Amino acid sequence: MENLLSLTSFSLLISFLLLRSPSAVGFPAPAPSNNDSDFIRTSCGTTLYPELCYTSLSRYANAVQSSPAQLAKVAIGVSLSNAKRMAAYVSNLSRHADYGSDHRSAAALHDCFSNFDDAVDQIRDSLSQMKTLGSGQGSVRFQMSNVQTWMSAALTDQETCTDGFQDVPDGTVKSEVVKRSEKVKKVTSNALALVNCVAEKSG
């Protein structure tokens, strides 16, 4: 009986610790609430690619909660990660691809990397600005205007990458680069839409 009581007390203690702080005993944080997820789904409804928006951002519902500015910041961070991976992919491809006599592919890849490299810088600047939002470094409206400008420029650079392949003959390199670029453009477009929502409210 004494062992049974000790085991019960131990179980109650563990349950109490889990309720108090899951991470303190090495367990993952609780799943996001339905309200947080619903906020992200509703917000993503303002974007051009709502399903992609929701699937790429819903995992951050705990951090976002119901904050439009926090959601925009997370979306910019996701856009940055995608753009950095794309820049690295194109850079690696341009070093190892066998173009033969097709100089147009080589030129398109070189320009694409340059465009994505610029986009990474612009998205990184946007994220840095979002992290100082409302901190006194200029008005929120001014800060959001900066973010809008940089994210729009990043999206333009990404579109320029795919435009550069229009005159390139169809092939594996072209199709793969364009396909991956389109995904990154959609993520960036969604982030810009969420930024615009915050900018409208700050105005």
Short mmCIF file of C-alpha atoms in Angstrom, two decimals:
data_model
loop_
_atom_site.label_atom_id
_atom_site.label_comp_id
_atom_site.label_asym_id
_atom_site.label_seq_id
_atom_site.Cartn_x
_atom_site.Cartn_y
_atom_site.Cartn_z
CA MET A 1 0.00 0.00 0.00
CA GLU A 2 2.86 2.37 0.90
CA ASN A 3 4.53 1.73 -2.48
CA LEU A 4 1.24 2.37 -4.25
CA LEU A 5 0.83 5.71 -2.44
CA SER A 6 4.40 6.71 -3.31
CA LEU A 7 3.81 5.88 -6.97
CA THR A 8 0.58 7.90 -6.96
CA SER A 9 2.33 10.88 -5.35
CA PHE A 10 5.11 10.68 -7.94
CA SER A 11 2.58 10.60 -10.80
CA LEU A 12 0.78 13.63 -9.38
CA LEU A 13 4.08 15.50 -9.11
CA ILE A 14 4.97 14.80 -12.72
CA SER A 15 1.49 15.90 -13.85
CA PHE A 16 1.88 19.13 -11.89
CA LEU A 17 5.28 19.84 -13.45
CA LEU A 18 3.93 19.21 -16.93
CA LEU A 19 1.10 21.63 -16.39
CA ARG A 20 3.39 24.25 -14.92
CA SER A 21 6.19 24.18 -17.49
CA PRO A 22 6.45 21.43 -20.10
CA SER A 23 9.86 22.56 -21.28
CA ALA A 24 11.28 22.41 -17.75
CA VAL A 25 11.17 18.63 -17.76
CA GLY A 26 12.27 18.20 -21.35
CA PHE A 27 8.86 17.87 -23.01
CA PRO A 28 7.81 19.89 -26.06
CA ALA A 29 5.59 22.93 -25.64
CA PRO A 30 1.85 22.34 -25.92
CA ALA A 31 0.20 22.44 -29.31
CA PRO A 32 -1.11 25.83 -30.43
CA SER A 33 -4.66 26.65 -29.45
CA ASN A 34 -7.43 26.61 -31.98
CA ASN A 35 -7.83 30.36 -31.56
CA ASP A 36 -4.20 30.98 -32.53
CA SER A 37 -4.47 28.69 -35.56
CA ASP A 38 -7.75 30.30 -36.58
CA PHE A 39 -6.12 33.72 -36.43
CA ILE A 40 -3.40 32.59 -38.82
CA ARG A 41 -5.89 30.99 -41.21
CA THR A 42 -8.04 34.12 -41.24
CA SER A 43 -5.00 36.36 -41.76
CA CYS A 44 -3.73 34.14 -44.57
CA GLY A 45 -7.06 34.71 -46.30
CA THR A 46 -5.75 38.15 -47.30
CA THR A 47 -2.84 36.64 -49.26
CA LEU A 48 -2.68 35.38 -52.84
CA TYR A 49 -1.73 31.87 -51.70
CA PRO A 50 -3.72 31.25 -48.50
CA GLU A 51 -3.14 27.50 -48.20
CA LEU A 52 0.62 27.83 -48.62
CA CYS A 53 0.51 30.72 -46.16
CA TYR A 54 -1.28 28.64 -43.54
CA THR A 55 0.82 25.50 -43.93
CA SER A 56 4.08 27.46 -43.73
CA LEU A 57 3.07 29.60 -40.73
CA SER A 58 0.65 27.55 -38.63
CA ARG A 59 3.50 25.79 -36.80
CA TYR A 60 4.42 29.17 -35.28
CA ALA A 61 0.96 29.79 -33.83
CA ASN A 62 2.26 29.77 -30.23
CA ALA A 63 4.69 32.58 -31.01
CA VAL A 64 2.21 34.53 -33.13
CA GLN A 65 -0.89 34.18 -30.94
CA SER A 66 -3.17 36.95 -32.30
CA SER A 67 -0.59 39.59 -33.22
CA PRO A 68 -0.60 40.80 -36.87
CA ALA A 69 2.87 42.31 -36.45
CA GLN A 70 4.25 39.08 -35.00
CA LEU A 71 2.67 37.09 -37.83
CA ALA A 72 4.24 39.40 -40.41
CA LYS A 73 7.62 39.07 -38.70
CA VAL A 74 7.40 35.27 -38.71
CA ALA A 75 6.33 35.30 -42.36
CA ILE A 76 9.34 37.44 -43.25
CA GLY A 77 11.57 34.99 -41.38
CA VAL A 78 10.14 32.08 -43.36
CA SER A 79 10.62 34.04 -46.57
CA LEU A 80 14.23 34.72 -45.62
CA SER A 81 14.92 31.04 -44.98
CA ASN A 82 13.45 30.10 -48.36
CA ALA A 83 15.37 32.81 -50.21
CA LYS A 84 18.67 31.82 -48.58
CA ARG A 85 18.16 28.17 -49.53
CA MET A 86 17.33 29.18 -53.09
CA ALA A 87 20.41 31.40 -53.37
CA ALA A 88 22.61 28.55 -52.10
CA TYR A 89 20.96 26.12 -54.52
CA VAL A 90 21.50 28.35 -57.55
CA SER A 91 25.07 29.12 -56.48
CA ASN A 92 25.87 25.42 -56.21
CA LEU A 93 24.13 24.69 -59.51
CA SER A 94 26.02 27.38 -61.37
CA ARG A 95 29.34 25.93 -60.17
CA HIS A 96 28.61 22.34 -61.15
CA ALA A 97 26.17 22.41 -64.07
CA ASP A 98 27.43 21.31 -67.49
CA TYR A 99 26.15 23.89 -69.97
CA GLY A 100 27.98 22.70 -73.04
CA SER A 101 27.54 25.39 -75.67
CA ASP A 102 24.44 26.84 -74.00
CA HIS A 103 25.75 30.12 -72.64
CA ARG A 104 22.22 31.44 -72.07
CA SER A 105 21.67 28.99 -69.22
CA ALA A 106 24.94 29.98 -67.60
CA ALA A 107 24.06 33.67 -67.85
CA ALA A 108 20.54 33.11 -66.53
CA LEU A 109 21.84 31.16 -63.54
CA HIS A 110 24.43 33.81 -62.76
CA ASP A 111 21.82 36.56 -62.88
CA CYS A 112 19.39 34.44 -60.85
CA PHE A 113 21.93 34.02 -58.07
CA SER A 114 22.66 37.74 -58.09
CA ASN A 115 18.94 38.49 -57.85
CA PHE A 116 18.34 36.08 -54.99
CA ASP A 117 21.44 37.33 -53.19
CA ASP A 118 20.00 40.85 -53.33
CA ALA A 119 16.60 39.53 -52.22
CA VAL A 120 18.18 37.89 -49.18
CA ASP A 121 19.71 41.21 -48.13
CA GLN A 122 16.40 43.03 -48.56
CA ILE A 123 14.41 40.44 -46.63
CA ARG A 124 17.04 40.41 -43.89
CA ASP A 125 16.76 44.20 -43.62
CA SER A 126 12.98 43.81 -43.40
CA LEU A 127 13.28 41.32 -40.56
CA SER A 128 15.69 43.55 -38.67
CA GLN A 129 13.27 46.46 -39.03
CA MET A 130 10.36 44.36 -37.77
CA LYS A 131 12.38 43.41 -34.69
CA THR A 132 12.72 47.09 -33.75
CA LEU A 133 9.10 47.96 -34.56
CA GLY A 134 7.75 50.54 -32.12
CA SER A 135 11.08 50.86 -30.31
CA GLY A 136 11.37 54.59 -30.94
CA GLN A 137 13.62 54.29 -34.00
CA GLY A 138 11.23 56.26 -36.18
CA SER A 139 7.46 56.01 -36.29
CA VAL A 140 5.81 52.63 -36.81
CA ARG A 141 4.36 53.95 -40.05
CA PHE A 142 7.83 54.92 -41.31
CA GLN A 143 9.29 51.57 -40.26
CA MET A 144 6.51 49.64 -41.98
CA SER A 145 7.02 51.72 -45.11
CA ASN A 146 10.64 50.58 -45.14
CA VAL A 147 9.60 46.96 -44.78
CA GLN A 148 7.07 47.29 -47.59
CA THR A 149 9.70 48.79 -49.87
CA TRP A 150 12.29 46.11 -49.13
CA MET A 151 9.88 43.18 -49.39
CA SER A 152 8.50 44.53 -52.69
CA ALA A 153 12.05 44.86 -54.03
CA ALA A 154 12.86 41.32 -52.91
CA LEU A 155 9.80 39.97 -54.72
CA THR A 156 10.79 41.89 -57.86
CA ASP A 157 14.29 40.42 -57.72
CA GLN A 158 12.86 36.92 -57.41
CA GLU A 159 10.58 37.51 -60.38
CA THR A 160 13.54 38.82 -62.38
CA CYS A 161 15.27 35.49 -61.80
CA THR A 162 12.51 33.51 -63.51
CA ASP A 163 12.11 36.13 -66.24
CA GLY A 164 15.75 35.56 -67.14
CA PHE A 165 14.99 31.98 -68.14
CA GLN A 166 12.33 32.85 -70.72
CA ASP A 167 14.80 32.64 -73.62
CA VAL A 168 16.61 29.60 -72.22
CA PRO A 169 15.81 26.28 -73.96
CA ASP A 170 13.65 23.92 -71.93
CA GLY A 171 15.58 21.43 -69.85
CA THR A 172 16.11 20.03 -66.37
CA VAL A 173 18.07 23.01 -65.06
CA LYS A 174 15.54 25.55 -66.28
CA SER A 175 12.48 23.65 -65.05
CA GLU A 176 13.96 22.97 -61.62
CA VAL A 177 15.15 26.53 -61.04
CA VAL A 178 11.87 28.04 -62.21
CA LYS A 179 9.82 25.61 -60.10
CA ARG A 180 11.79 26.34 -56.95
CA SER A 181 11.79 30.06 -57.62
CA GLU A 182 8.02 30.09 -57.98
CA LYS A 183 7.63 28.53 -54.54
CA VAL A 184 9.90 31.13 -52.97
CA LYS A 185 8.07 33.94 -54.78
CA LYS A 186 4.76 32.74 -53.37
CA VAL A 187 6.14 32.67 -49.83
CA THR A 188 7.54 36.19 -50.25
CA SER A 189 4.29 37.42 -51.79
CA ASN A 190 2.38 36.11 -48.78
CA ALA A 191 4.79 37.79 -46.38
CA LEU A 192 4.40 41.09 -48.23
CA ALA A 193 0.60 40.81 -48.04
CA LEU A 194 0.78 40.31 -44.26
CA VAL A 195 3.18 43.25 -44.00
CA ASN A 196 0.73 45.40 -45.94
CA CYS A 197 -2.01 44.50 -43.45
CA VAL A 198 0.13 45.72 -40.56
CA ALA A 199 1.09 48.87 -42.49
CA GLU A 200 -2.56 49.69 -43.16
CA LYS A 201 -3.39 49.44 -39.46
CA SER A 202 -0.38 51.53 -38.46
CA GLY A 203 -1.43 54.23 -40.94
#
